[in-house]
Amino acid sequence: MADNKQEIQFLIEAAKVARKFARAKYSNFSVGAALQTEDGQVFVGSNVESSSYGLTMCAERVALFKALSEGADKFIRIAVYTESDPPAPPCGACRQLFFDYAPDIEIILAGDKSEPVITSLEKLFPRPFGDGDL
Ligand code: THU
């Protein structure tokens, strides 16, 4: 348990640092994410926006795609750092991608203004579309 607390704190700090690299000049809403694998690797991401707004990519998916494309697998936890109060949850598109690649993932919502919230994909995405629906 103590170990988990330390890991969670580390992940929140990593997401906070990642947020500094957000490219969010259209929305001015910067997001950082830090994704932890079962074997202890951490992949970070920040949101990257486009002048063609729909091409924007969320911080969570940047972290997930970086991890997947480098061969990582078995994700246990992600921290998402925003300025929102209470801290904002991942959008629906990110929830879908988590369901596809990390259905059991724990999700930590964090920010400067209030205590982190520990939740799970299962709670945030109760009736997903998935392999079984194809
Ligand atoms: N954003 C994320 O990075 N993650 C989310 O889960 C929600 C939204 C970004 C996308 C866009 O750059 C900005 O926040 C405003 O929607």
Coordinates of N, CA and C and ligand atoms in Angstrom, one line a residue:
M1 N 0.8 -1.2 0.0 CA 0.0 0.0 0.0 C 0.9 1.3 0.0
A2 N 1.9 1.3 0.9 CA 2.8 2.4 0.9 C 3.5 2.6 -0.4
D3 N 3.8 1.4 -1.0 CA 4.5 1.4 -2.3 C 3.6 2.1 -3.4
N4 N 2.3 1.6 -3.3 CA 1.3 2.2 -4.2 C 1.2 3.7 -4.1
K5 N 1.2 4.2 -2.9 CA 1.1 5.6 -2.6 C 2.3 6.3 -3.3
Q6 N 3.5 5.8 -3.1 CA 4.7 6.4 -3.7 C 4.6 6.4 -5.2
E7 N 4.1 5.2 -5.8 CA 4.0 5.1 -7.2 C 3.0 6.1 -7.8
I8 N 1.9 6.3 -7.0 CA 0.9 7.2 -7.5 C 1.4 8.6 -7.4
Q9 N 2.1 9.0 -6.4 CA 2.7 10.3 -6.2 C 3.7 10.6 -7.4
F10 N 4.5 9.6 -7.7 CA 5.5 9.7 -8.7 C 4.8 10.0 -10.1
L11 N 3.7 9.2 -10.3 CA 3.0 9.3 -11.6 C 2.3 10.7 -11.7
I12 N 1.8 11.2 -10.6 CA 1.2 12.5 -10.6 C 2.2 13.6 -11.0
E13 N 3.4 13.5 -10.4 CA 4.4 14.4 -10.7 C 4.9 14.3 -12.1
A14 N 4.9 13.1 -12.7 CA 5.3 12.9 -14.1 C 4.3 13.6 -15.0
A15 N 3.0 13.4 -14.6 CA 1.9 14.0 -15.5 C 2.0 15.5 -15.4
K16 N 2.3 16.0 -14.2 CA 2.4 17.5 -14.0 C 3.5 18.1 -14.9
V17 N 4.6 17.4 -14.9 CA 5.7 17.8 -15.7 C 5.4 17.7 -17.2
A18 N 4.8 16.6 -17.6 CA 4.4 16.4 -19.0 C 3.4 17.6 -19.5
R19 N 2.6 18.0 -18.6 CA 1.6 19.1 -18.9 C 2.3 20.3 -19.4
K20 N 3.5 20.6 -19.0 CA 4.3 21.8 -19.4 C 4.6 21.7 -20.9
F21 N 4.6 20.5 -21.5 CA 4.9 20.4 -22.9 C 3.6 20.4 -23.8
A22 N 2.5 20.7 -23.2 CA 1.2 20.7 -24.0 C 1.3 21.7 -25.1
R23 N 0.8 21.4 -26.2 CA 0.7 22.4 -27.3 C -0.8 22.7 -27.5
A24 N -1.2 23.7 -26.6 CA -2.7 23.9 -26.5 C -3.0 25.4 -26.8
K25 N -2.5 25.9 -27.8 CA -2.7 27.3 -28.1 C -4.1 27.7 -28.5
Y26 N -4.9 26.7 -29.0 CA -6.2 27.0 -29.4 C -7.2 27.0 -28.2
S27 N -7.1 26.0 -27.4 CA -8.0 25.9 -26.3 C -7.5 26.5 -25.0
N28 N -6.1 26.7 -24.9 CA -5.5 27.1 -23.7 C -5.8 26.1 -22.5
F29 N -6.1 24.9 -22.8 CA -6.3 23.9 -21.8 C -5.3 22.8 -21.9
S30 N -4.3 22.9 -21.0 CA -3.1 22.0 -21.1 C -3.4 20.8 -20.2
V31 N -3.0 19.6 -20.8 CA -3.2 18.3 -20.0 C -1.9 17.6 -20.1
G32 N -1.6 16.9 -19.0 CA -0.5 16.0 -18.9 C -0.9 14.6 -18.5
A33 N -0.3 13.6 -19.0 CA -0.6 12.3 -18.6 C 0.6 11.4 -18.4
A34 N 0.6 10.5 -17.5 CA 1.7 9.6 -17.2 C 1.1 8.2 -17.0
L35 N 1.5 7.3 -17.9 CA 1.0 5.9 -18.0 C 2.0 4.9 -17.5
Q36 N 1.6 4.1 -16.5 CA 2.5 3.1 -15.9 C 2.2 1.7 -16.4
T37 N 3.3 1.0 -16.7 CA 3.1 -0.4 -17.1 C 3.3 -1.3 -15.9
E38 N 2.9 -2.5 -16.1 CA 3.0 -3.5 -15.0 C 4.5 -3.7 -14.5
D39 N 5.4 -3.6 -15.5 CA 6.8 -3.8 -15.2 C 7.5 -2.4 -14.8
G40 N 6.7 -1.4 -14.5 CA 7.3 -0.2 -13.9 C 7.8 0.9 -14.9
Q41 N 7.6 0.7 -16.2 CA 7.9 1.8 -17.1 C 6.8 2.9 -17.1
V42 N 7.3 4.1 -17.3 CA 6.3 5.2 -17.4 C 6.4 5.9 -18.7
F43 N 5.3 6.1 -19.4 CA 5.2 6.8 -20.7 C 4.4 8.1 -20.4
V44 N 4.9 9.2 -20.8 CA 4.2 10.5 -20.6 C 3.7 11.0 -21.9
G45 N 2.7 11.9 -21.8 CA 2.1 12.6 -23.0 C 1.5 13.9 -22.6
S46 N 1.4 14.8 -23.6 CA 0.6 16.0 -23.4 C -0.3 16.2 -24.6
N47 N -1.3 17.1 -24.4 CA -2.2 17.2 -25.6 C -1.5 18.1 -26.6
V48 N -1.8 17.7 -27.9 CA -1.1 18.4 -29.0 C -2.3 18.9 -30.0
E49 N -2.5 20.2 -30.1 CA -3.6 20.7 -30.9 C -3.1 21.1 -32.3
S50 N -4.1 21.2 -33.2 CA -3.9 21.5 -34.6 C -4.8 22.7 -34.9
S51 N -4.3 23.5 -35.9 CA -5.2 24.6 -36.4 C -6.4 24.0 -37.1
S52 N -6.3 22.8 -37.5 CA -7.5 22.0 -38.0 C -8.0 21.2 -36.7
Y53 N -8.8 21.9 -36.0 CA -9.1 21.5 -34.6 C -9.3 20.0 -34.3
G54 N -10.0 19.4 -35.3 CA -10.3 17.9 -35.1 C -9.1 17.0 -35.1
L55 N -8.0 17.5 -35.5 CA -6.8 16.7 -35.5 C -6.1 16.6 -34.2
T56 N -6.6 17.4 -33.2 CA -6.0 17.5 -31.9 C -6.0 16.1 -31.3
M57 N -4.9 15.9 -30.5 CA -4.7 14.6 -29.8 C -4.6 14.8 -28.3
C58 N -5.4 14.1 -27.5 CA -5.4 14.2 -26.1 C -4.1 13.7 -25.5
A59 N -3.8 14.2 -24.3 CA -2.6 13.8 -23.6 C -2.6 12.3 -23.3
E60 N -3.7 11.8 -22.9 CA -3.8 10.3 -22.6 C -3.4 9.4 -23.8
R61 N -4.0 9.8 -24.9 CA -3.7 9.0 -26.1 C -2.3 9.1 -26.6
V62 N -1.8 10.3 -26.4 CA -0.3 10.5 -26.8 C 0.5 9.5 -26.0
A63 N 0.2 9.5 -24.7 CA 1.0 8.6 -23.8 C 0.7 7.1 -24.2
L64 N -0.5 6.8 -24.4 CA -0.8 5.4 -24.8 C -0.2 5.0 -26.1
F65 N -0.3 5.8 -27.1 CA 0.3 5.5 -28.4 C 1.8 5.4 -28.4
K66 N 2.4 6.3 -27.6 CA 3.8 6.2 -27.5 C 4.2 4.8 -26.9
A67 N 3.5 4.4 -25.8 CA 3.8 3.2 -25.1 C 3.6 2.0 -26.1
L68 N 2.4 2.0 -26.7 CA 2.1 0.8 -27.6 C 3.1 0.7 -28.7
S69 N 3.4 1.9 -29.3 CA 4.3 1.8 -30.5 C 5.8 1.5 -30.1
E70 N 6.1 1.5 -28.8 CA 7.4 1.1 -28.4 C 7.4 -0.3 -27.8
G71 N 6.2 -1.0 -28.0 CA 6.2 -2.4 -27.6 C 5.7 -2.6 -26.1
A72 N 5.3 -1.6 -25.4 CA 4.9 -1.8 -24.0 C 3.5 -2.4 -24.0
D73 N 3.2 -3.1 -22.9 CA 1.9 -3.8 -22.8 C 1.6 -3.8 -21.3
K74 N 0.4 -4.2 -21.0 CA 0.0 -4.4 -19.6 C 0.1 -3.1 -18.8
F75 N -0.8 -2.3 -19.0 CA -0.9 -1.0 -18.3 C -1.7 -1.1 -17.0
I76 N -1.1 -0.5 -15.9 CA -1.9 -0.7 -14.6 C -2.5 0.6 -14.2
R77 N -1.9 1.8 -14.6 CA -2.4 3.0 -14.0 C -2.0 4.2 -14.9
I78 N -2.9 5.2 -14.9 CA -2.5 6.5 -15.6 C -2.9 7.6 -14.7
A79 N -2.1 8.6 -14.6 CA -2.4 9.9 -14.0 C -2.6 10.9 -15.0
V80 N -3.7 11.7 -14.8 CA -4.0 12.8 -15.8 C -4.0 14.1 -15.0
Y81 N -3.3 15.1 -15.4 CA -3.1 16.3 -14.7 C -3.7 17.5 -15.5
T82 N -4.7 18.1 -14.9 CA -5.4 19.3 -15.5 C -5.5 20.4 -14.5
E83 N -5.9 21.6 -15.0 CA -6.1 22.7 -14.1 C -7.5 22.8 -13.6
S84 N -8.3 21.8 -13.9 CA -9.8 21.8 -13.5 C -9.9 21.5 -12.0
D85 N -11.0 22.0 -11.5 CA -11.3 21.8 -10.1 C -12.8 21.4 -10.0
P86 N -13.1 20.2 -9.7 CA -12.3 19.0 -9.5 C -11.5 18.6 -10.7
P87 N -10.4 17.9 -10.6 CA -9.6 17.5 -11.7 C -10.4 16.7 -12.8
A88 N -10.2 17.0 -14.1 CA -11.0 16.5 -15.1 C -10.7 15.0 -15.4
P89 N -11.7 14.3 -15.8 CA -11.5 12.9 -16.2 C -11.2 12.8 -17.7
P90 N -10.7 11.7 -18.2 CA -10.4 11.5 -19.6 C -11.7 11.6 -20.5
C91 N -11.6 12.1 -21.7 CA -12.7 12.2 -22.6 C -13.2 10.8 -23.0
G92 N -14.3 10.7 -23.7 CA -14.8 9.4 -24.2 C -13.9 8.7 -25.1
A93 N -13.3 9.4 -26.0 CA -12.4 8.7 -27.0 C -11.2 8.1 -26.3
C94 N -10.7 8.7 -25.3 CA -9.6 8.1 -24.5 C -10.1 6.9 -23.7
R95 N -11.3 7.0 -23.1 CA -11.8 5.9 -22.4 C -12.0 4.7 -23.3
Q96 N -12.4 4.9 -24.6 CA -12.5 3.8 -25.5 C -11.2 3.1 -25.8
L97 N -10.2 4.0 -26.0 CA -8.8 3.4 -26.3 C -8.3 2.7 -25.1
F98 N -8.6 3.2 -23.9 CA -8.1 2.5 -22.7 C -8.8 1.1 -22.6
F99 N -10.1 1.1 -23.0 CA -10.9 -0.1 -22.9 C -10.2 -1.2 -23.9
D100 N -9.8 -0.7 -25.0 CA -9.2 -1.6 -26.0 C -7.9 -2.1 -25.6
Y101 N -7.1 -1.3 -24.9 CA -5.7 -1.7 -24.6 C -5.4 -1.9 -23.1
A102 N -6.3 -1.4 -22.2 CA -6.0 -1.5 -20.8 C -7.3 -1.5 -20.0
P103 N -8.1 -2.5 -20.2 CA -9.5 -2.4 -19.6 C -9.5 -2.4 -18.1
D104 N -8.4 -2.8 -17.4 CA -8.4 -2.8 -15.9 C -7.7 -1.6 -15.4
I105 N -7.4 -0.6 -16.1 CA -6.6 0.4 -15.7 C -7.2 1.3 -14.6
E106 N -6.3 1.7 -13.6 CA -6.7 2.6 -12.6 C -6.4 4.0 -13.1
I107 N -7.3 4.9 -12.8 CA -7.2 6.3 -13.3 C -7.1 7.3 -12.2
I108 N -6.0 8.1 -12.2 CA -5.8 9.1 -11.1 C -6.0 10.4 -11.7
L109 N -7.0 11.2 -11.2 CA -7.3 12.5 -11.7 C -6.6 13.5 -10.8
A110 N -5.8 14.4 -11.3 CA -5.0 15.2 -10.4 C -4.9 16.7 -10.9
G111 N -4.6 17.6 -10.0 CA -4.5 19.0 -10.4 C -4.0 19.8 -9.2
D112 N -3.7 21.1 -9.4 CA -3.2 21.9 -8.3 C -4.2 22.2 -7.3
K113 N -5.5 22.2 -7.7 CA -6.5 22.9 -6.8 C -7.2 21.9 -5.8
S114 N -7.1 20.6 -6.0 CA -7.7 19.8 -5.0 C -7.0 18.4 -5.0
E115 N -7.4 17.6 -4.0 CA -6.8 16.3 -3.8 C -7.0 15.4 -5.0
P116 N -6.1 14.5 -5.3 CA -6.3 13.6 -6.4 C -7.5 12.7 -6.2
V117 N -8.1 12.3 -7.2 CA -9.2 11.3 -7.2 C -8.7 10.0 -7.8
I118 N -8.9 8.9 -7.1 CA -8.5 7.6 -7.7 C -9.7 6.9 -8.1
T119 N -9.8 6.6 -9.4 CA -11.0 5.9 -9.9 C -10.5 4.8 -10.9
S120 N -11.4 4.3 -11.7 CA -11.0 3.2 -12.6 C -11.8 3.4 -13.9
L121 N -11.3 2.7 -14.9 CA -12.0 2.7 -16.2 C -13.3 2.0 -16.0
E122 N -13.3 1.0 -15.2 CA -14.6 0.3 -15.0 C -15.7 1.2 -14.5
K123 N -15.3 2.1 -13.6 CA -16.3 3.1 -13.1 C -16.7 4.1 -14.1
L124 N -15.7 4.6 -14.9 CA -15.9 5.7 -15.8 C -16.5 5.3 -17.1
F125 N -16.5 4.0 -17.4 CA -16.9 3.5 -18.8 C -17.6 2.2 -18.6
P126 N -18.8 2.2 -18.0 CA -19.5 1.0 -17.6 C -20.0 0.1 -18.7
R127 N -20.3 0.6 -19.8 CA -20.9 -0.3 -20.9 C -20.2 0.0 -22.2
P128 N -18.9 -0.4 -22.3 CA -18.1 -0.1 -23.5 C -18.5 -0.9 -24.7
F129 N -18.2 -0.4 -25.8 CA -18.1 -1.1 -27.1 C -16.8 -1.8 -27.1
G130 N -16.8 -3.1 -27.5 CA -15.5 -3.8 -27.6 C -15.5 -4.9 -28.5
D131 N -14.4 -5.7 -28.5 CA -14.2 -6.9 -29.3 C -15.5 -7.8 -29.4
G132 N -16.1 -7.9 -28.3 CA -17.3 -8.8 -28.2 C -18.5 -8.3 -28.9
D133 N -18.5 -7.0 -29.3 CA -19.6 -6.5 -30.0 C -19.4 -6.6 -31.5
L134 N -18.2 -7.0 -32.0 CA -18.0 -7.0 -33.4 C -18.6 -8.2 -34.1
Ligands
THU1 N1 -7.9 17.0 -23.7 C1 -7.0 16.0 -23.3 O1 -5.8 16.1 -23.5 N2 -7.5 15.0 -22.6 C2 -8.8 14.7 -22.4 O2 -9.2 13.7 -21.9 C3 -9.8 15.8 -22.6 C4 -9.3 16.9 -23.5 C5 -7.4 18.1 -24.5 C6 -7.8 18.1 -25.9 C7 -7.7 19.6 -26.2 O3 -6.4 19.9 -26.6 C8 -8.0 20.3 -24.9 O4 -7.9 19.3 -23.9 C9 -9.4 20.9 -24.8 O5 -10.4 20.0 -25.1

